[in-house]
PDB file of C-alpha atoms in Angstrom:
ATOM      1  CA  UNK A   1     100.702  44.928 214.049  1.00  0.00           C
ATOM      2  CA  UNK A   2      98.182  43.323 211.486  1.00  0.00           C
ATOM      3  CA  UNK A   3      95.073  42.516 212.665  1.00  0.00           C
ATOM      4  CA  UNK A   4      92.919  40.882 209.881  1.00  0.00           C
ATOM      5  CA  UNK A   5      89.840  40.479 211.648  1.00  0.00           C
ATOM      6  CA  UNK A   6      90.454  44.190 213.342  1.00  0.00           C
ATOM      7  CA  UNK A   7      90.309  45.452 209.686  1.00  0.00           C
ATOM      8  CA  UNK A   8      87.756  43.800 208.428  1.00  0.00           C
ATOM      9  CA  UNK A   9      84.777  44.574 211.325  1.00  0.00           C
ATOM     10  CA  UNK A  10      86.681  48.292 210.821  1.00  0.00           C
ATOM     11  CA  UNK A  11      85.672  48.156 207.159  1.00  0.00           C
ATOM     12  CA  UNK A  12      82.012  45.990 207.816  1.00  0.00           C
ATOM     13  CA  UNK A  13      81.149  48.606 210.389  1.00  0.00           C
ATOM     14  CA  UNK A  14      81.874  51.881 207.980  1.00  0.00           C
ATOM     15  CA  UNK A  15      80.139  50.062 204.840  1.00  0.00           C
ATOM     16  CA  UNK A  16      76.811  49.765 207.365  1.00  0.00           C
ATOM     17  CA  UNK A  17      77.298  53.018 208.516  1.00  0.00           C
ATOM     18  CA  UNK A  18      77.101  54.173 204.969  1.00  0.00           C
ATOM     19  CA  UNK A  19      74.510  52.176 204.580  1.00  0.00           C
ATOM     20  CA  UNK A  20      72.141  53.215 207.139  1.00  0.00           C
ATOM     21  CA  UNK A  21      72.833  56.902 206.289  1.00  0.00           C
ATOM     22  CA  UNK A  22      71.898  56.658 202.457  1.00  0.00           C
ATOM     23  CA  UNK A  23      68.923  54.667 203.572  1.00  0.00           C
ATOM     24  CA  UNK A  24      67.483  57.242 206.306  1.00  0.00           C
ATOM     25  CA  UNK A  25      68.043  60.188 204.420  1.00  0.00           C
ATOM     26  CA  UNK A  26      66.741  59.204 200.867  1.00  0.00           C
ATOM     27  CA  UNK A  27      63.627  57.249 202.456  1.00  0.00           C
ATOM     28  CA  UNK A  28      63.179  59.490 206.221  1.00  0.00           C
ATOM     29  CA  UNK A  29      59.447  58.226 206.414  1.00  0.00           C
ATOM     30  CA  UNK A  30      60.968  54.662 206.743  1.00  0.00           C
ATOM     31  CA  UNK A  31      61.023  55.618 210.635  1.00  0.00           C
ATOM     32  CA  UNK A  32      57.367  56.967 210.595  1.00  0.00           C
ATOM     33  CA  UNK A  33      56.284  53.719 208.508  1.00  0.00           C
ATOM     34  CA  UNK A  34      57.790  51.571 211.372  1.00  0.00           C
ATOM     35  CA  UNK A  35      56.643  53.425 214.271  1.00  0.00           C
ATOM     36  CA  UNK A  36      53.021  53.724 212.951  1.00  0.00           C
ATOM     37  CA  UNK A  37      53.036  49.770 212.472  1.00  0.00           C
ATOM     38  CA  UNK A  38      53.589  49.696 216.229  1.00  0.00           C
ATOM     39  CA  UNK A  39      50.439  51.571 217.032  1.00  0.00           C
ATOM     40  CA  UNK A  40      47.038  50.671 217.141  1.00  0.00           C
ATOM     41  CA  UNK A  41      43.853  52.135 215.563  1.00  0.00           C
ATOM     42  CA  UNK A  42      43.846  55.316 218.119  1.00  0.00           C
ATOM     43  CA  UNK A  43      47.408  55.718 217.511  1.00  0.00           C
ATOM     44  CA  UNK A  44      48.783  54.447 220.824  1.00  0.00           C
ATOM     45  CA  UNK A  45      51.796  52.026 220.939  1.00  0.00           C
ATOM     46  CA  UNK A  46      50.788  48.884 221.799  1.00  0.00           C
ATOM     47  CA  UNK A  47      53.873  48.174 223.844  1.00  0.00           C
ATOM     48  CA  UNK A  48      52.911  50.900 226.366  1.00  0.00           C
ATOM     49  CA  UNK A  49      49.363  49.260 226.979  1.00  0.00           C
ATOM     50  CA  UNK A  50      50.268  46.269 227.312  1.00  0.00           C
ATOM     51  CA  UNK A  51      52.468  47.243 230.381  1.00  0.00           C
ATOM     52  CA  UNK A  52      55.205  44.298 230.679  1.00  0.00           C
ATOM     53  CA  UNK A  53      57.523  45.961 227.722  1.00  0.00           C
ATOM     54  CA  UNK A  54      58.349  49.307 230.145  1.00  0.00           C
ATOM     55  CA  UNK A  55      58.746  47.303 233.257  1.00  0.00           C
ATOM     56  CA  UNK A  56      61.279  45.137 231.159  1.00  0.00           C
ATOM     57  CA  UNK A  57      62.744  48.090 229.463  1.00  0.00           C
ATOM     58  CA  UNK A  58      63.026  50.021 233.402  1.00  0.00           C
ATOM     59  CA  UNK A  59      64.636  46.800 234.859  1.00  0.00           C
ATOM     60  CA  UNK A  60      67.380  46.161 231.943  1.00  0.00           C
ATOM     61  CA  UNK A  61      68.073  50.188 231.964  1.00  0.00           C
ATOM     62  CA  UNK A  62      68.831  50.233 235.603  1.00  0.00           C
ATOM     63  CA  UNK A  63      70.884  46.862 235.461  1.00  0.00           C
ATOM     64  CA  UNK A  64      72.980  48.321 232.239  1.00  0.00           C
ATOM     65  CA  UNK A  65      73.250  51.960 234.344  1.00  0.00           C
ATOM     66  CA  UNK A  66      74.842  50.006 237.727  1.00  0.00           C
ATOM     67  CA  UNK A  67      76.833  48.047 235.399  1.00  0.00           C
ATOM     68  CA  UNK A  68      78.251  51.168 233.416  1.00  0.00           C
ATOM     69  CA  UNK A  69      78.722  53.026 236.994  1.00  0.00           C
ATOM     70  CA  UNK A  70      80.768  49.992 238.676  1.00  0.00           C
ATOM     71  CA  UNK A  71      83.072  50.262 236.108  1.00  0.00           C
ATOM     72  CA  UNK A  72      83.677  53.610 236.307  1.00  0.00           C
ATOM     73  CA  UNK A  73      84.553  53.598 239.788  1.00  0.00           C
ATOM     74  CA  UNK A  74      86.694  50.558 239.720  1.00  0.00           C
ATOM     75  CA  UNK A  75      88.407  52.064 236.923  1.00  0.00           C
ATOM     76  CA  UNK A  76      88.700  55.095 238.625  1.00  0.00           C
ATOM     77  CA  UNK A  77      90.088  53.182 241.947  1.00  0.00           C
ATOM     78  CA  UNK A  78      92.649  51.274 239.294  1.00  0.00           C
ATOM     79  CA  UNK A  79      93.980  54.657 238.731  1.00  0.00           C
ATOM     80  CA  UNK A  80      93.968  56.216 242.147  1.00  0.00           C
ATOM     81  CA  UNK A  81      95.606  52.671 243.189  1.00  0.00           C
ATOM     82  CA  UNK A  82      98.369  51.918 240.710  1.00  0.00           C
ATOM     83  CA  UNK A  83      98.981  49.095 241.942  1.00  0.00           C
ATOM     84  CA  UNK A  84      97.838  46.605 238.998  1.00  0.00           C
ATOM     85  CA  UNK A  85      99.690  45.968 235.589  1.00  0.00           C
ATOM     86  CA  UNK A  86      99.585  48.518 232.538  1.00  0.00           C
ATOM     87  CA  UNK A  87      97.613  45.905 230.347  1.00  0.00           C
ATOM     88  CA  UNK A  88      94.878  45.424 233.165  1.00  0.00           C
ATOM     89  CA  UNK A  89      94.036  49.138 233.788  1.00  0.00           C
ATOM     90  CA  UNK A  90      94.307  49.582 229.787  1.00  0.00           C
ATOM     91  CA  UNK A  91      91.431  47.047 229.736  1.00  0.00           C
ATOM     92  CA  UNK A  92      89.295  48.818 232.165  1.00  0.00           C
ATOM     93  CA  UNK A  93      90.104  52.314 230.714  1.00  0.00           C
ATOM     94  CA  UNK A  94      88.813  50.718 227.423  1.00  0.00           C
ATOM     95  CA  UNK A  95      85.819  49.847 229.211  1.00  0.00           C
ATOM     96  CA  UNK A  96      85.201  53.103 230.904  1.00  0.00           C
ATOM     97  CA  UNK A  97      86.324  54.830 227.934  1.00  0.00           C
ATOM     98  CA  UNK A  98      83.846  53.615 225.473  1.00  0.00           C
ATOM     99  CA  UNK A  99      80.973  54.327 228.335  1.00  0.00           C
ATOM    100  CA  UNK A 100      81.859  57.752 229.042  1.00  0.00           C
ATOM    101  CA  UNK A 101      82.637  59.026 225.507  1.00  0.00           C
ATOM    102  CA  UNK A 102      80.146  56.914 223.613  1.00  0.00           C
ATOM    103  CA  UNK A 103      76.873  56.791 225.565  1.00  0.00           C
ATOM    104  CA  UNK A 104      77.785  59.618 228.057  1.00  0.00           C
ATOM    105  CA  UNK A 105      79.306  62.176 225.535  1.00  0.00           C
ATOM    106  CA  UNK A 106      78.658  61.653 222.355  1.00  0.00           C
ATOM    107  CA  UNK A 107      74.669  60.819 222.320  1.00  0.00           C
ATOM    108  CA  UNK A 108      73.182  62.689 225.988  1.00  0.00           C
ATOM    109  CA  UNK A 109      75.361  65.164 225.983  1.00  0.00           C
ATOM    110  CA  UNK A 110      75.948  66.298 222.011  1.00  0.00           C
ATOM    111  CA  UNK A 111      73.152  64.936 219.795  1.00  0.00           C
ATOM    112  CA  UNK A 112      70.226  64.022 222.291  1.00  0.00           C
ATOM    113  CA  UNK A 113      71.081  67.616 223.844  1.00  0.00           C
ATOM    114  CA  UNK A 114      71.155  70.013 220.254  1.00  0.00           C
ATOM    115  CA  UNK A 115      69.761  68.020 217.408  1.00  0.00           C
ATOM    116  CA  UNK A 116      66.280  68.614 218.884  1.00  0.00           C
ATOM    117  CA  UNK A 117      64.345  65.880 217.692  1.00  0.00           C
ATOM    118  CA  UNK A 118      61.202  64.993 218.999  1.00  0.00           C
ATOM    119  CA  UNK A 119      60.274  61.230 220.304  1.00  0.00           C
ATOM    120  CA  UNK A 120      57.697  59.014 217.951  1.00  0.00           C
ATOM    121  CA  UNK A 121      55.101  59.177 221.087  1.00  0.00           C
ATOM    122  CA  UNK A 122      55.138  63.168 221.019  1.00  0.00           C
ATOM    123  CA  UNK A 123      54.432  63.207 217.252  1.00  0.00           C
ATOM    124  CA  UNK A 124      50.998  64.442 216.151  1.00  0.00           C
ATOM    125  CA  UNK A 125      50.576  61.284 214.783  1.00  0.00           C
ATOM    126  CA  UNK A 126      50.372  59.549 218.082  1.00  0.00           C
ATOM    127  CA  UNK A 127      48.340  61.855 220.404  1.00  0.00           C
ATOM    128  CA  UNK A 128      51.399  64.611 220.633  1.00  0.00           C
ATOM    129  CA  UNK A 129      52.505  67.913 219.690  1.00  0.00           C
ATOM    130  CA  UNK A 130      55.261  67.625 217.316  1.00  0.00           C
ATOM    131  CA  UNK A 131      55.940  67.665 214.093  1.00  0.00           C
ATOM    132  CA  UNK A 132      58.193  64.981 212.931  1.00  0.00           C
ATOM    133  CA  UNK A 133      61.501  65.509 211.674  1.00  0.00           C
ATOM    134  CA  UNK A 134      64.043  63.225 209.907  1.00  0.00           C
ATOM    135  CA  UNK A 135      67.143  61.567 210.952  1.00  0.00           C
ATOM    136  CA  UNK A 136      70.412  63.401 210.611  1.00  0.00           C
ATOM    137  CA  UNK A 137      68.211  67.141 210.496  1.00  0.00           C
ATOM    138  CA  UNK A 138      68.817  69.651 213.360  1.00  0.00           C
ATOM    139  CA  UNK A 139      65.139  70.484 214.592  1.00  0.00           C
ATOM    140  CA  UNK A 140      63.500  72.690 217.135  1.00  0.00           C
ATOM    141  CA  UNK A 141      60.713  70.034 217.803  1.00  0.00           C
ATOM    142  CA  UNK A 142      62.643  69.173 221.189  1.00  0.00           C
ATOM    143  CA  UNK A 143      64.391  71.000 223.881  1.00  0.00           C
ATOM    144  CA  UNK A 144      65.901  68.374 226.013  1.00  0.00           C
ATOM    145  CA  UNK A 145      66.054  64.647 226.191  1.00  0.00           C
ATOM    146  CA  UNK A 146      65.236  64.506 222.617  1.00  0.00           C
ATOM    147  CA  UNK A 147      64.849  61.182 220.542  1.00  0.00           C
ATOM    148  CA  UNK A 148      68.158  61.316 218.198  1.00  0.00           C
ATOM    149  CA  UNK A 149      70.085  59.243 219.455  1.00  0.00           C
ATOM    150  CA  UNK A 150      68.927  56.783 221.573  1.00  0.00           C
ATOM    151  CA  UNK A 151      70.877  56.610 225.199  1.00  0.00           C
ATOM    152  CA  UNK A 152      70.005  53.120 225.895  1.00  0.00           C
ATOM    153  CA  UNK A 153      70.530  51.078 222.760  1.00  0.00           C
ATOM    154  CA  UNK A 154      74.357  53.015 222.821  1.00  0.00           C
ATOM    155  CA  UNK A 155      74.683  51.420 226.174  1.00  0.00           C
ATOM    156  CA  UNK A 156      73.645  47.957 225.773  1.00  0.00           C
ATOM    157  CA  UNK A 157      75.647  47.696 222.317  1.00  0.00           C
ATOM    158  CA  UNK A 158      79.005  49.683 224.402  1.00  0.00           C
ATOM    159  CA  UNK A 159      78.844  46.990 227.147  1.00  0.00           C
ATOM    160  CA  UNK A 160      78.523  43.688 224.391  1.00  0.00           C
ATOM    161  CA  UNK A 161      81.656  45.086 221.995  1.00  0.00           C
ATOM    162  CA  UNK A 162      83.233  45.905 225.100  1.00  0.00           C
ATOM    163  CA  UNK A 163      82.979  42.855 226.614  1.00  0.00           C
ATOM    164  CA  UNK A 164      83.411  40.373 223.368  1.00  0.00           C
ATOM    165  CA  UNK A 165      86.512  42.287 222.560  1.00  0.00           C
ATOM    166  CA  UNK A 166      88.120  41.696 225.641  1.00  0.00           C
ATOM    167  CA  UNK A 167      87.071  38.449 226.359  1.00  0.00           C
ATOM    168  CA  UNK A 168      87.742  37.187 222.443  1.00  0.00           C
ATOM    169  CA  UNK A 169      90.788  35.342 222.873  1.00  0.00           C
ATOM    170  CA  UNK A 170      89.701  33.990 225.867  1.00  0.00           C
ATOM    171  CA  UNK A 171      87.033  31.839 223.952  1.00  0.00           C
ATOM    172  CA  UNK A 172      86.867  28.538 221.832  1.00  0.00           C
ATOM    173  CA  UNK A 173      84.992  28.243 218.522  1.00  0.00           C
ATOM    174  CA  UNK A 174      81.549  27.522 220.348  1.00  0.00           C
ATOM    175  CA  UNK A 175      82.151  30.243 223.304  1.00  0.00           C
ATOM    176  CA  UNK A 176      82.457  32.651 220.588  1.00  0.00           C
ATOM    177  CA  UNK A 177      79.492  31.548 218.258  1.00  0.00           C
ATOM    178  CA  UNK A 178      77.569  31.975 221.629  1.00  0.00           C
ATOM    179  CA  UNK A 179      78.755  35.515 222.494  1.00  0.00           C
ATOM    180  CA  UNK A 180      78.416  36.643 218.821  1.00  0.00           C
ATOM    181  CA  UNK A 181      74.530  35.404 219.569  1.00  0.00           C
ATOM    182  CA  UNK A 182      73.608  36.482 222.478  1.00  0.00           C
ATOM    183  CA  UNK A 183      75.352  39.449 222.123  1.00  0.00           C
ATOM    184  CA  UNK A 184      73.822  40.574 219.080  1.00  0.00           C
ATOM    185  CA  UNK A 185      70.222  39.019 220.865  1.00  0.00           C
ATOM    186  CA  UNK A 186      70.615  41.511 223.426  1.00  0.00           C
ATOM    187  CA  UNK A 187      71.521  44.863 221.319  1.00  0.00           C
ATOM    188  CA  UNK A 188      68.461  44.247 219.528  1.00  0.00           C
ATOM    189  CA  UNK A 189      66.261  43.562 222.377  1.00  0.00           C
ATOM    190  CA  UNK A 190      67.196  45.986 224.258  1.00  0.00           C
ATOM    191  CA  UNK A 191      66.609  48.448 221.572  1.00  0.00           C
ATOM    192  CA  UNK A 192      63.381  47.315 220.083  1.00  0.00           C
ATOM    193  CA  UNK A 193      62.178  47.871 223.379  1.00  0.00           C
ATOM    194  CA  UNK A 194      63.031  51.584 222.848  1.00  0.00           C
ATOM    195  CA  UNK A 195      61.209  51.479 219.286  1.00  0.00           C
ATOM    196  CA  UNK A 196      58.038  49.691 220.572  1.00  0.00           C
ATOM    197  CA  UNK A 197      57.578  51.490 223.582  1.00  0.00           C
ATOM    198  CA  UNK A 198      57.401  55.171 221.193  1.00  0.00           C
ATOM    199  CA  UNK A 199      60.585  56.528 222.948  1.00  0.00           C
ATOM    200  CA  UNK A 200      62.799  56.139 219.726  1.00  0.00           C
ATOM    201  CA  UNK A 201      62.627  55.478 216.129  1.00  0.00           C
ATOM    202  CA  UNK A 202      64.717  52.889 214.289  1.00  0.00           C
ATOM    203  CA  UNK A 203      66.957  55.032 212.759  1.00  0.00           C
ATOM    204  CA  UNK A 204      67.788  56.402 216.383  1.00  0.00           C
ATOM    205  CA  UNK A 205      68.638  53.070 217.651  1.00  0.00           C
ATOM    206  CA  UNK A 206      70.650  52.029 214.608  1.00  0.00           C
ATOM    207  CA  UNK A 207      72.813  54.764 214.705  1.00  0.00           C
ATOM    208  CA  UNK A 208      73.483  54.239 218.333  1.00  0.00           C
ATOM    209  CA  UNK A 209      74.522  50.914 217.819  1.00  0.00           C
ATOM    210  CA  UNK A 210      76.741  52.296 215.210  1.00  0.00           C
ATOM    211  CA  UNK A 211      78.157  55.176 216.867  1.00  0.00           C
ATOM    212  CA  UNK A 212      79.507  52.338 220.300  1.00  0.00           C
ATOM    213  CA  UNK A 213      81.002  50.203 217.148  1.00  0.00           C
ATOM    214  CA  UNK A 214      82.891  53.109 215.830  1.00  0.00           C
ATOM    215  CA  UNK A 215      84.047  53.699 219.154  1.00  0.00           C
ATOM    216  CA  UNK A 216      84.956  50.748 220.568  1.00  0.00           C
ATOM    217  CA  UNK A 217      87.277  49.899 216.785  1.00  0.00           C
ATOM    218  CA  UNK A 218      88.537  52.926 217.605  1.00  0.00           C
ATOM    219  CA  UNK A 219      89.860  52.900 220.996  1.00  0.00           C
ATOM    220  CA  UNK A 220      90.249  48.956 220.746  1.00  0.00           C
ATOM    221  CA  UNK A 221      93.703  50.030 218.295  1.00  0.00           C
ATOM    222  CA  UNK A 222      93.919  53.236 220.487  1.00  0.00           C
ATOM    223  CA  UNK A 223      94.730  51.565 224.067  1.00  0.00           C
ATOM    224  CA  UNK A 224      96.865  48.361 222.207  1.00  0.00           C
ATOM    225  CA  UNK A 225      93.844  46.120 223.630  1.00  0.00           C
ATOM    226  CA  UNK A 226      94.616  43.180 221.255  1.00  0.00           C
ATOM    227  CA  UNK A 227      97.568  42.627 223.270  1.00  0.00           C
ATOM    228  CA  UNK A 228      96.211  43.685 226.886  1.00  0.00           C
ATOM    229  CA  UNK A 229      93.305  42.116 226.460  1.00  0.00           C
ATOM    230  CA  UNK A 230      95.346  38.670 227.446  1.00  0.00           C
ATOM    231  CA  UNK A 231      95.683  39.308 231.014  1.00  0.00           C
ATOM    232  CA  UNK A 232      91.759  39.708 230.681  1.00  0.00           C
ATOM    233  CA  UNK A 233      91.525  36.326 231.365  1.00  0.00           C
ATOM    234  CA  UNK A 234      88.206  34.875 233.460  1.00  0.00           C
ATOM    235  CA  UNK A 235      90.140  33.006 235.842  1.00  0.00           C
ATOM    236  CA  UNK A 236      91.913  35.879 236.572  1.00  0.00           C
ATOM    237  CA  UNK A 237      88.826  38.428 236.750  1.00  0.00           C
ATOM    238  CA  UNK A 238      87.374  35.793 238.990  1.00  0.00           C
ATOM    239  CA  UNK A 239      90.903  35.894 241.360  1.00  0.00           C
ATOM    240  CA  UNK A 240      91.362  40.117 241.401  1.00  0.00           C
ATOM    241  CA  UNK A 241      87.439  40.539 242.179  1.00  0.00           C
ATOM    242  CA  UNK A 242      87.959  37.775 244.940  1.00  0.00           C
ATOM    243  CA  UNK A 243      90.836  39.875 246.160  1.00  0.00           C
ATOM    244  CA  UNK A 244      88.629  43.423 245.940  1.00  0.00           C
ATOM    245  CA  UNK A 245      85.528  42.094 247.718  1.00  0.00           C
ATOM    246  CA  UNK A 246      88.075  40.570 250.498  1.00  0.00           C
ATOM    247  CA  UNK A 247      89.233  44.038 251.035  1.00  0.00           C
ATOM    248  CA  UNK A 248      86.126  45.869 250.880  1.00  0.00           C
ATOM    249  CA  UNK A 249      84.433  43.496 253.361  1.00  0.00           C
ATOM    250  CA  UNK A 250      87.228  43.467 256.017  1.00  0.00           C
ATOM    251  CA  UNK A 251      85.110  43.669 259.003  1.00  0.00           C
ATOM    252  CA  UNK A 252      83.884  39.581 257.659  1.00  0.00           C
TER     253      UNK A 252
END
């Protein structure tokens, strides 16, 4: 089936992705310029001094992480169940899906785990050890829980495609202008926190962002969600969750 809009974010996405690539690797002290803007005269980030950003940055991290984790196991109960319609559990497994491979997968457990590059704070340049090392280069700077990519900004930008996807068709012309907003508002919130706090560079974030784009295009055509994403409908969330807390509070 032809999907117009489908191929054109498919085409938008790989252009930027391009884009960010060429720009990172021909100018890598773009990230260092950034970060060191952040700092102050000793070389400490401002954001960590001032206190508020890491408290904001804990509280959104933990509300994203129970999110991500309900999912999972209501997916995971949808299966175990099979009691609900194909299109429904598609839409979940779409959900869980792009949490699990992008986020989980893809950025802890292959790049954050064996690229080995070492977070803006830990750089020499800001009161560290480490030497700093481009985007895109396997380094030795880090061992574990390194800066490239950036865990959080891949989960905050999973659950807004995730969730304007499915609820697209769902939405009129102003619903949608205000999803497109706020979702977009909240990907790069949540992931300038992560720059102005020293825990990630841009290029880190950027690419995370990318890399749950990718993904969710990806499995969007994979799992037919254009067409099971009509079942998907609000009312009808509201009415099955109705149903689940019913059953999980029987003793009401």
């Amino acid at each position: 089936m032809t999907d117009p809009l489908f191929t054109k974010l498919h085409i938008a996405t790989l252009t930027i992705a391009l884009c960010v690539t060429i720009i990172f690797t021909v100018w890598p002290a773009l990230d260092l310029m950034i970060s060191t803007a952040l700092t102050n005269d000793q070389g400490q980030f401002i954001a960590v001094e001032l206190g508020y950003p890491a408290k904001v940055n804990s509280t959104l991290k933990k509300t994203l992480e129970l999110i991500a984790f309900g999912s999972l196991l209501y997916t995971i109960w949808l299966w175990a169940a099979r009691r609900l319609d194909r299109a429904w559990l598609y839409c979940w497994t779409y959900i869980t899906l792009n949490l699990v491979v992008g986020p989980g997968v893809i950025v802890n457990l292959i790049l954050k785990a064996h690229v080995g590059r070492p977070r803006p704070a830990h750089l020499t340049q800001f009161g560290g050890s480490s030497t700093f090392t481009p985007a895109f280069q396997i380094s030795d700077q880090c061992a574990s829980n390194c800066s490239f990519t950036s865990g959080e900004a891949a989960l905050v930008a999973t659950l807004v495609f995730v969730g304007v996807s499915l609820m697209w068709s769902h939405l009129g012309p102003r619903a949608r202008r205000f999803a497109l907003i706020s979702g977009a508002g909240l990907i790069v919130f949540g992931s300038s926190l992560r720059v102005l706090l020293g825990r990630h560079f841009t290029s880190d974030v950027t690419v995370s962002v990318l890399i749950s784009a990718l993904l969710a295009l990806a499995l969007y055509r994979l799992l037919g969600i254009a067409t099971a994403r009509d079942s998907f409908a609000p009312s009808e969330l509201r009415a099955r969750f109705d149903a689940l807390l019913d059953r999980v509070m029987w003793w009401r």
